[in-house]
Amino acid sequence: MLRTKCFLFSASTMLLTGLCPVTAFAQQSPEFAYTAEKWATLRDDNLEYDEIADLIHEYNNTVVQNAITYRNDYLDKDADDVAQDYYDAADDIYSNLTYPDTDDANYGSGVSSYLNSQIQAENLVEQGDKNTDNARTMRLTYDQTEANLVMQAQEQMISYYSQLYSLESLEENVNTARTSLASEEIKLAAGTTTESNVLSARQALSQAEASYQSAQSSLNTARENLLLMLGWSYGADVEIGELPEPDIEAIEAIDLESDIAAAIENNYALQITNYQLENARSSSVVETLTQTKKNSSQAISNSVSSAYSSLLLAVSNYEQAKETYEIQQSAVDTAGRQMQAGTITQNSYASIEAAYHQAEVTVRTTKLALLTALVDYQWEVNGLASTS
């Protein structure tokens, strides 16, 4: 696989580093695009979070195919050239239109096919008349697709860890259920429990194992989907690296107004609208695009503000979870010393220890939620904020 880093963190724009894996597809960039050292990291079988953007750029099949289509079909084309492509496609259909013979056994389906082809040709002509696309708008469209794929891959890597942590908890449930069953079987042998209790414990173990196996299957699927998206072949033996720590100081330093301005400037959809407006030839299309442009800026502002609020809430939840964890960690340390001194029971210690482990799980889950909120906010600013 190949990987490269595409984004850097900054206090105001909060850009993420990207990813790039070793893949089954040919690389998109020439060899001189990166240093030999960087190509080496992109081509190894270690997936690091900060490589995602480059891995998508170099090896994602959709991105690679879009680049080929752009070079073959749109490079150096203006709006008139693109419109002519629609007209040419319509002409091809018209030139092959033949009304079916009334004596034909398939006359009915032939007429239907003829009319459908005629409608298709007419639609192509209409698309040509209304076309506002050229090389610039198509480049932005493909760039927007690539950005969305990077965001999805980053979120999928976070989701992978969420499922992994959940699997660990389910494994603990299996071990607990297995211990309970063994205990009930010992009690049954000693005559201190019933067959019904043993059966219930056995059913609990079976359910815990089924939940674990289902989660394991889902985790494997999530892993394969992530790696395929980044260019590895199915079943590749890839080591998935750790997630980054959330930079709370950088989040606190965000200048929301500055980021809203950047989001409007960077927004792919709004840039496309602006270029399409320049290319528009009919008054109806100009009117529609003008209204779209007018509505987009406010929508982007609202979208970024909402994502910022979600990010701050995620920070608050994470900080609170860490505080609770520290309190529970101190409590379990104290309880351990008390149990050794014989001043508390084993059951009391087990209860405190369970609260500690739950606090540890909460820190993990809130951290992942914070990273997801950060990814969402960063991409809002970097061009993917909603325009509607």
GROMACS .gro file of C-alpha atoms in nm:
model
  388
    1MET     CA    1   0.000   0.000   0.000
    2LEU     CA    2   0.096   0.360  -0.036
    3ARG     CA    3   0.045   0.648   0.200
    4THR     CA    4   0.111   1.022   0.220
    5LYS     CA    5   0.023   1.307   0.447
    6CYS     CA    6  -0.210   1.569   0.304
    7PHE     CA    7  -0.321   1.787   0.594
    8LEU     CA    8  -0.164   1.955   0.893
    9PHE     CA    9  -0.321   2.065   1.218
   10SER     CA   10  -0.365   2.437   1.263
   11ALA     CA   11  -0.530   2.616   1.552
   12SER     CA   12  -0.796   2.785   1.341
   13THR     CA   13  -0.863   2.551   1.050
   14MET     CA   14  -0.789   2.228   1.239
   15LEU     CA   15  -0.683   2.034   0.932
   16LEU     CA   16  -0.625   1.662   0.973
   17THR     CA   17  -0.336   1.465   0.839
   18GLY     CA   18  -0.438   1.223   0.568
   19LEU     CA   19  -0.365   0.858   0.485
   20CYS     CA   20  -0.232   0.653   0.192
   21PRO     CA   21  -0.198   0.263   0.183
   22VAL     CA   22  -0.025  -0.008  -0.016
   23THR     CA   23  -0.276  -0.102  -0.281
   24ALA     CA   24  -0.380  -0.325  -0.565
   25PHE     CA   25  -0.405  -0.022  -0.796
   26ALA     CA   26  -0.130   0.166  -0.971
   27GLN     CA   27  -0.027   0.485  -0.796
   28GLN     CA   28  -0.173   0.804  -0.936
   29SER     CA   29   0.122   1.040  -0.879
   30PRO     CA   30   0.461   1.024  -1.053
   31GLU     CA   31   0.751   0.883  -0.854
   32PHE     CA   32   0.901   1.228  -0.795
   33ALA     CA   33   0.584   1.346  -0.620
   34TYR     CA   34   0.719   1.222  -0.286
   35THR     CA   35   1.056   1.138  -0.139
   36ALA     CA   36   1.174   0.777  -0.147
   37GLU     CA   37   1.122   0.762   0.230
   38LYS     CA   38   0.763   0.877   0.197
   39TRP     CA   39   0.685   0.632  -0.081
   40ALA     CA   40   0.827   0.360   0.142
   41THR     CA   41   0.584   0.444   0.422
   42LEU     CA   42   0.297   0.458   0.175
   43ARG     CA   43   0.388   0.120   0.032
   44ASP     CA   44   0.432  -0.071   0.356
   45ASP     CA   45   0.158  -0.269   0.523
   46ASN     CA   46   0.116  -0.035   0.818
   47LEU     CA   47  -0.184   0.194   0.818
   48GLU     CA   48  -0.125   0.518   1.007
   49TYR     CA   49  -0.404   0.768   1.057
   50ASP     CA   50  -0.205   1.056   0.909
   51GLU     CA   51  -0.163   0.863   0.582
   52ILE     CA   52  -0.533   0.834   0.496
   53ALA     CA   53  -0.563   1.132   0.261
   54ASP     CA   54  -0.262   1.030   0.053
   55LEU     CA   55  -0.370   0.667   0.040
   56ILE     CA   56  -0.711   0.776  -0.089
   57HIS     CA   57  -0.546   1.003  -0.345
   58GLU     CA   58  -0.303   0.741  -0.472
   59TYR     CA   59  -0.498   0.417  -0.447
   60ASN     CA   60  -0.871   0.460  -0.401
   61ASN     CA   61  -1.035   0.310  -0.709
   62THR     CA   62  -1.302   0.581  -0.739
   63VAL     CA   63  -1.042   0.857  -0.719
   64VAL     CA   64  -0.815   0.684  -0.971
   65GLN     CA   65  -1.101   0.627  -1.216
   66ASN     CA   66  -1.221   0.986  -1.176
   67ALA     CA   67  -0.872   1.111  -1.257
   68ILE     CA   68  -0.867   0.900  -1.572
   69THR     CA   69  -1.212   1.025  -1.675
   70TYR     CA   70  -1.109   1.385  -1.610
   71ARG     CA   71  -0.795   1.354  -1.821
   72ASN     CA   72  -0.974   1.177  -2.104
   73ASP     CA   73  -1.308   1.361  -2.110
   74TYR     CA   74  -1.272   1.704  -1.952
   75LEU     CA   75  -0.915   1.830  -1.942
   76ASP     CA   76  -0.885   2.163  -2.130
   77LYS     CA   77  -1.258   2.164  -2.217
   78ASP     CA   78  -1.472   2.475  -2.180
   79ALA     CA   79  -1.849   2.478  -2.128
   80ASP     CA   80  -1.916   2.480  -2.504
   81ASP     CA   81  -1.700   2.171  -2.549
   82VAL     CA   82  -1.889   1.986  -2.277
   83ALA     CA   83  -2.222   2.096  -2.425
   84GLN     CA   84  -2.111   1.968  -2.764
   85ASP     CA   85  -2.046   1.626  -2.607
   86TYR     CA   86  -2.412   1.616  -2.506
   87TYR     CA   87  -2.518   1.720  -2.856
   88ASP     CA   88  -2.294   1.458  -3.015
   89ALA     CA   89  -2.438   1.188  -2.789
   90ALA     CA   90  -2.790   1.301  -2.887
   91ASP     CA   91  -2.697   1.294  -3.257
   92ASP     CA   92  -2.571   0.938  -3.220
   93ILE     CA   93  -2.909   0.834  -3.081
   94TYR     CA   94  -3.104   1.025  -3.346
   95SER     CA   95  -2.897   0.874  -3.626
   96ASN     CA   96  -2.979   0.523  -3.505
   97LEU     CA   97  -3.351   0.584  -3.450
   98THR     CA   98  -3.569   0.365  -3.670
   99TYR     CA   99  -3.944   0.343  -3.627
  100PRO     CA  100  -4.045  -0.025  -3.609
  101ASP     CA  101  -4.242  -0.196  -3.884
  102THR     CA  102  -4.610  -0.235  -3.795
  103ASP     CA  103  -4.590  -0.598  -3.909
  104ASP     CA  104  -4.310  -0.672  -3.666
  105ALA     CA  105  -4.407  -0.927  -3.401
  106ASN     CA  106  -4.241  -0.705  -3.138
  107TYR     CA  107  -4.401  -0.387  -3.269
  108GLY     CA  108  -4.528  -0.276  -2.926
  109SER     CA  109  -4.194  -0.309  -2.747
  110GLY     CA  110  -4.022  -0.160  -3.054
  111VAL     CA  111  -4.236   0.155  -3.036
  112SER     CA  112  -4.166   0.181  -2.663
  113SER     CA  113  -3.793   0.151  -2.724
  114TYR     CA  114  -3.812   0.410  -3.003
  115LEU     CA  115  -3.992   0.661  -2.782
  116ASN     CA  116  -3.755   0.602  -2.491
  117SER     CA  117  -3.456   0.661  -2.714
  118GLN     CA  118  -3.614   0.978  -2.850
  119ILE     CA  119  -3.675   1.107  -2.496
  120GLN     CA  120  -3.317   1.022  -2.404
  121ALA     CA  121  -3.185   1.219  -2.701
  122GLU     CA  122  -3.407   1.515  -2.620
  123ASN     CA  123  -3.283   1.513  -2.260
  124LEU     CA  124  -2.924   1.513  -2.381
  125VAL     CA  125  -2.994   1.816  -2.600
  126GLU     CA  126  -3.155   1.991  -2.304
  127GLN     CA  127  -2.853   1.909  -2.087
  128GLY     CA  128  -2.630   2.058  -2.357
  129ASP     CA  129  -2.839   2.375  -2.369
  130LYS     CA  130  -2.827   2.412  -1.992
  131ASN     CA  131  -2.471   2.292  -1.943
  132THR     CA  132  -2.258   2.502  -1.710
  133ASP     CA  133  -1.976   2.254  -1.656
  134ASN     CA  134  -1.622   2.276  -1.784
  135ALA     CA  135  -1.281   2.145  -1.682
  136ARG     CA  136  -1.278   2.360  -1.366
  137THR     CA  137  -1.618   2.252  -1.238
  138MET     CA  138  -1.548   1.886  -1.308
  139ARG     CA  139  -1.210   1.909  -1.137
  140LEU     CA  140  -1.382   2.054  -0.830
  141THR     CA  141  -1.651   1.786  -0.845
  142TYR     CA  142  -1.388   1.511  -0.842
  143ASP     CA  143  -1.192   1.689  -0.569
  144GLN     CA  144  -1.509   1.706  -0.362
  145THR     CA  145  -1.560   1.333  -0.409
  146GLU     CA  146  -1.204   1.267  -0.298
  147ALA     CA  147  -1.243   1.488   0.010
  148ASN     CA  148  -1.561   1.302   0.105
  149LEU     CA  149  -1.381   0.971   0.071
  150VAL     CA  150  -1.098   1.090   0.296
  151MET     CA  151  -1.348   1.202   0.559
  152GLN     CA  152  -1.531   0.869   0.536
  153ALA     CA  153  -1.207   0.673   0.572
  154GLN     CA  154  -1.102   0.876   0.875
  155GLU     CA  155  -1.439   0.817   1.037
  156GLN     CA  156  -1.425   0.448   0.945
  157MET     CA  157  -1.089   0.411   1.117
  158ILE     CA  158  -1.236   0.569   1.430
  159SER     CA  159  -1.539   0.341   1.398
  160TYR     CA  160  -1.306   0.041   1.366
  161TYR     CA  161  -1.158   0.120   1.705
  162SER     CA  162  -1.504   0.173   1.851
  163GLN     CA  163  -1.601  -0.176   1.739
  164LEU     CA  164  -1.269  -0.315   1.864
  165TYR     CA  165  -1.327  -0.171   2.212
  166SER     CA  166  -1.681  -0.306   2.209
  167LEU     CA  167  -1.546  -0.649   2.116
  168GLU     CA  168  -1.310  -0.639   2.415
  169SER     CA  169  -1.607  -0.570   2.645
  170LEU     CA  170  -1.802  -0.855   2.489
  171GLU     CA  171  -1.504  -1.085   2.543
  172GLU     CA  172  -1.510  -0.991   2.911
  173ASN     CA  173  -1.879  -1.077   2.915
  174VAL     CA  174  -1.799  -1.421   2.773
  175ASN     CA  175  -1.532  -1.479   3.039
  176THR     CA  176  -1.770  -1.367   3.314
  177ALA     CA  177  -2.047  -1.594   3.182
  178ARG     CA  178  -1.804  -1.884   3.159
  179THR     CA  179  -1.692  -1.829   3.519
  180SER     CA  180  -2.054  -1.810   3.636
  181LEU     CA  181  -2.136  -2.136   3.460
  182ALA     CA  182  -1.837  -2.310   3.617
  183SER     CA  183  -1.942  -2.179   3.958
  184GLU     CA  184  -2.298  -2.305   3.914
  185GLU     CA  185  -2.173  -2.646   3.803
  186ILE     CA  186  -1.955  -2.672   4.114
  187LYS     CA  187  -2.252  -2.571   4.330
  188LEU     CA  188  -2.470  -2.831   4.157
  189ALA     CA  189  -2.216  -3.100   4.234
  190ALA     CA  190  -2.220  -2.987   4.595
  191GLY     CA  191  -2.599  -2.981   4.599
  192THR     CA  192  -2.623  -2.605   4.665
  193THR     CA  193  -2.792  -2.500   4.341
  194THR     CA  194  -3.042  -2.635   4.088
  195GLU     CA  195  -3.032  -2.771   3.734
  196SER     CA  196  -3.240  -2.469   3.634
  197ASN     CA  197  -2.971  -2.228   3.752
  198VAL     CA  198  -2.706  -2.423   3.562
  199LEU     CA  199  -2.921  -2.416   3.249
  200SER     CA  200  -2.970  -2.038   3.284
  201ALA     CA  201  -2.594  -1.991   3.324
  202ARG     CA  202  -2.530  -2.207   3.017
  203GLN     CA  203  -2.780  -2.005   2.813
  204ALA     CA  204  -2.618  -1.680   2.930
  205LEU     CA  205  -2.280  -1.809   2.813
  206SER     CA  206  -2.426  -1.913   2.476
  207GLN     CA  207  -2.579  -1.567   2.428
  208ALA     CA  208  -2.256  -1.394   2.527
  209GLU     CA  209  -2.058  -1.608   2.281
  210ALA     CA  210  -2.309  -1.537   2.002
  211SER     CA  211  -2.284  -1.162   2.065
  212TYR     CA  212  -1.906  -1.185   2.061
  213GLN     CA  213  -1.898  -1.381   1.736
  214SER     CA  214  -2.139  -1.137   1.568
  215ALA     CA  215  -1.927  -0.841   1.680
  216GLN     CA  216  -1.611  -1.015   1.560
  217SER     CA  217  -1.767  -1.063   1.218
  218SER     CA  218  -1.874  -0.697   1.204
  219LEU     CA  219  -1.525  -0.587   1.306
  220ASN     CA  220  -1.366  -0.799   1.033
  221THR     CA  221  -1.604  -0.648   0.777
  222ALA     CA  222  -1.525  -0.295   0.895
  223ARG     CA  223  -1.154  -0.369   0.869
  224GLU     CA  224  -1.181  -0.508   0.517
  225ASN     CA  225  -1.397  -0.216   0.399
  226LEU     CA  226  -1.148   0.036   0.536
  227LEU     CA  227  -0.846  -0.134   0.382
  228LEU     CA  228  -1.015  -0.188   0.044
  229MET     CA  229  -1.111   0.179   0.042
  230LEU     CA  230  -0.746   0.269   0.091
  231GLY     CA  231  -0.624   0.044  -0.186
  232TRP     CA  232  -0.522  -0.281  -0.021
  233SER     CA  233  -0.642  -0.607  -0.167
  234TYR     CA  234  -0.894  -0.825   0.014
  235GLY     CA  235  -0.744  -1.016   0.304
  236ALA     CA  236  -0.424  -0.810   0.312
  237ASP     CA  237  -0.220  -0.849   0.630
  238VAL     CA  238  -0.212  -0.488   0.744
  239GLU     CA  239  -0.129  -0.348   1.085
  240ILE     CA  240  -0.369  -0.069   1.176
  241GLY     CA  241  -0.196   0.201   1.377
  242GLU     CA  242  -0.324   0.396   1.674
  243LEU     CA  243  -0.556   0.693   1.655
  244PRO     CA  244  -0.420   1.040   1.734
  245GLU     CA  245  -0.482   1.207   2.066
  246PRO     CA  246  -0.732   1.493   2.045
  247ASP     CA  247  -0.556   1.829   2.073
  248ILE     CA  248  -0.772   2.010   2.327
  249GLU     CA  249  -0.558   2.324   2.322
  250ALA     CA  250  -0.591   2.354   1.945
  251ILE     CA  251  -0.967   2.312   1.970
  252GLU     CA  252  -0.986   2.581   2.238
  253ALA     CA  253  -0.789   2.813   2.010
  254ILE     CA  254  -1.040   2.787   1.724
  255ASP     CA  255  -1.161   3.121   1.590
  256LEU     CA  256  -1.512   3.034   1.478
  257GLU     CA  257  -1.568   3.346   1.267
  258SER     CA  258  -1.238   3.294   1.089
  259ASP     CA  259  -1.323   2.931   1.025
  260ILE     CA  260  -1.667   3.022   0.890
  261ALA     CA  261  -1.502   3.259   0.643
  262ALA     CA  262  -1.257   2.984   0.545
  263ALA     CA  263  -1.539   2.733   0.509
  264ILE     CA  264  -1.724   2.963   0.268
  265GLU     CA  265  -1.409   3.019   0.065
  266ASN     CA  266  -1.313   2.650   0.060
  267ASN     CA  267  -1.657   2.504   0.000
  268TYR     CA  268  -1.650   2.279  -0.305
  269ALA     CA  269  -2.021   2.309  -0.385
  270LEU     CA  270  -2.016   2.689  -0.364
  271GLN     CA  271  -1.704   2.711  -0.583
  272ILE     CA  272  -1.874   2.490  -0.838
  273THR     CA  273  -2.183   2.712  -0.828
  274ASN     CA  274  -1.969   3.023  -0.883
  275TYR     CA  275  -1.800   2.874  -1.189
  276GLN     CA  276  -2.129   2.741  -1.324
  277LEU     CA  277  -2.276   3.091  -1.289
  278GLU     CA  278  -1.992   3.224  -1.502
  279ASN     CA  279  -2.068   2.961  -1.767
  280ALA     CA  280  -2.448   2.992  -1.760
  281ARG     CA  281  -2.606   3.102  -2.089
  282SER     CA  282  -2.980   3.095  -2.026
  283SER     CA  283  -3.156   3.343  -1.799
  284SER     CA  284  -3.341   3.066  -1.612
  285VAL     CA  285  -3.016   2.889  -1.525
  286VAL     CA  286  -2.857   3.219  -1.417
  287GLU     CA  287  -3.154   3.292  -1.193
  288THR     CA  288  -3.144   2.948  -1.036
  289LEU     CA  289  -2.770   2.952  -0.973
  290THR     CA  290  -2.781   3.307  -0.836
  291GLN     CA  291  -3.038   3.200  -0.578
  292THR     CA  292  -2.833   2.890  -0.497
  293LYS     CA  293  -2.526   3.103  -0.438
  294LYS     CA  294  -2.721   3.344  -0.216
  295ASN     CA  295  -2.853   3.063   0.003
  296SER     CA  296  -2.526   2.871   0.023
  297SER     CA  297  -2.320   3.113   0.232
  298GLN     CA  298  -2.575   3.127   0.512
  299ALA     CA  299  -2.621   2.751   0.502
  300ILE     CA  300  -2.244   2.700   0.529
  301SER     CA  301  -2.226   2.939   0.823
  302ASN     CA  302  -2.504   2.754   1.003
  303SER     CA  303  -2.349   2.417   0.928
  304VAL     CA  304  -2.005   2.515   1.062
  305SER     CA  305  -2.158   2.673   1.374
  306SER     CA  306  -2.355   2.355   1.442
  307ALA     CA  307  -2.047   2.137   1.396
  308TYR     CA  308  -1.854   2.367   1.630
  309SER     CA  309  -2.121   2.332   1.899
  310SER     CA  310  -2.107   1.953   1.861
  311LEU     CA  311  -1.728   1.967   1.890
  312LEU     CA  312  -1.741   2.169   2.213
  313LEU     CA  313  -1.996   1.928   2.359
  314ALA     CA  314  -1.772   1.635   2.268
  315VAL     CA  315  -1.478   1.807   2.440
  316SER     CA  316  -1.687   1.864   2.753
  317ASN     CA  317  -1.799   1.500   2.762
  318TYR     CA  318  -1.442   1.378   2.717
  319GLU     CA  319  -1.302   1.605   2.988
  320GLN     CA  320  -1.576   1.501   3.228
  321ALA     CA  321  -1.511   1.133   3.151
  322LYS     CA  322  -1.139   1.179   3.224
  323GLU     CA  323  -1.215   1.348   3.556
  324THR     CA  324  -1.447   1.063   3.656
  325TYR     CA  325  -1.183   0.810   3.552
  326GLU     CA  326  -0.919   0.977   3.767
  327ILE     CA  327  -1.155   0.973   4.066
  328GLN     CA  328  -1.236   0.605   4.012
  329GLN     CA  329  -0.868   0.522   3.965
  330SER     CA  330  -0.789   0.680   4.301
  331ALA     CA  331  -1.083   0.497   4.457
  332VAL     CA  332  -0.975   0.157   4.330
  333ASP     CA  333  -0.616   0.216   4.447
  334THR     CA  334  -0.746   0.304   4.793
  335ALA     CA  335  -0.982   0.007   4.793
  336GLY     CA  336  -0.695  -0.224   4.702
  337ARG     CA  337  -0.498  -0.111   5.005
  338GLN     CA  338  -0.806  -0.139   5.227
  339MET     CA  339  -0.876  -0.493   5.112
  340GLN     CA  340  -0.517  -0.595   5.184
  341ALA     CA  341  -0.561  -0.447   5.531
  342GLY     CA  342  -0.886  -0.638   5.574
  343THR     CA  343  -1.102  -0.327   5.621
  344ILE     CA  344  -1.335  -0.392   5.324
  345THR     CA  345  -1.481  -0.707   5.174
  346GLN     CA  346  -1.401  -0.866   4.839
  347ASN     CA  347  -1.750  -0.775   4.718
  348SER     CA  348  -1.699  -0.409   4.808
  349TYR     CA  349  -1.368  -0.405   4.623
  350ALA     CA  350  -1.522  -0.575   4.319
  351SER     CA  351  -1.795  -0.308   4.306
  352ILE     CA  352  -1.539  -0.026   4.315
  353GLU     CA  353  -1.326  -0.202   4.055
  354ALA     CA  354  -1.628  -0.241   3.825
  355ALA     CA  355  -1.696   0.134   3.849
  356TYR     CA  356  -1.332   0.198   3.761
  357HIS     CA  357  -1.348  -0.023   3.452
  358GLN     CA  358  -1.673   0.145   3.342
  359ALA     CA  359  -1.507   0.487   3.377
  360GLU     CA  360  -1.219   0.359   3.164
  361VAL     CA  361  -1.463   0.247   2.892
  362THR     CA  362  -1.638   0.586   2.902
  363VAL     CA  363  -1.307   0.767   2.848
  364ARG     CA  364  -1.243   0.552   2.543
  365THR     CA  365  -1.587   0.605   2.391
  366THR     CA  366  -1.595   0.980   2.455
  367LYS     CA  367  -1.248   1.012   2.305
  368LEU     CA  368  -1.366   0.841   1.988
  369ALA     CA  369  -1.675   1.063   1.980
  370LEU     CA  370  -1.449   1.367   2.014
  371LEU     CA  371  -1.224   1.253   1.730
  372THR     CA  372  -1.530   1.202   1.509
  373ALA     CA  373  -1.662   1.548   1.596
  374LEU     CA  374  -1.320   1.691   1.517
  375VAL     CA  375  -1.307   1.519   1.179
  376ASP     CA  376  -1.655   1.651   1.099
  377TYR     CA  377  -1.563   2.005   1.199
  378GLN     CA  378  -1.236   2.004   1.010
  379TRP     CA  379  -1.406   1.895   0.690
  380GLU     CA  380  -1.679   2.152   0.737
  381VAL     CA  381  -1.404   2.415   0.727
  382ASN     CA  382  -1.208   2.240   0.453
  383GLY     CA  383  -1.488   2.247   0.198
  384LEU     CA  384  -1.759   1.995   0.283
  385ALA     CA  385  -2.003   2.208   0.482
  386SER     CA  386  -2.365   2.166   0.374
  387THR     CA  387  -2.495   2.432   0.134
  388SER     CA  388  -2.862   2.355   0.185
   0.00000   0.00000   0.00000
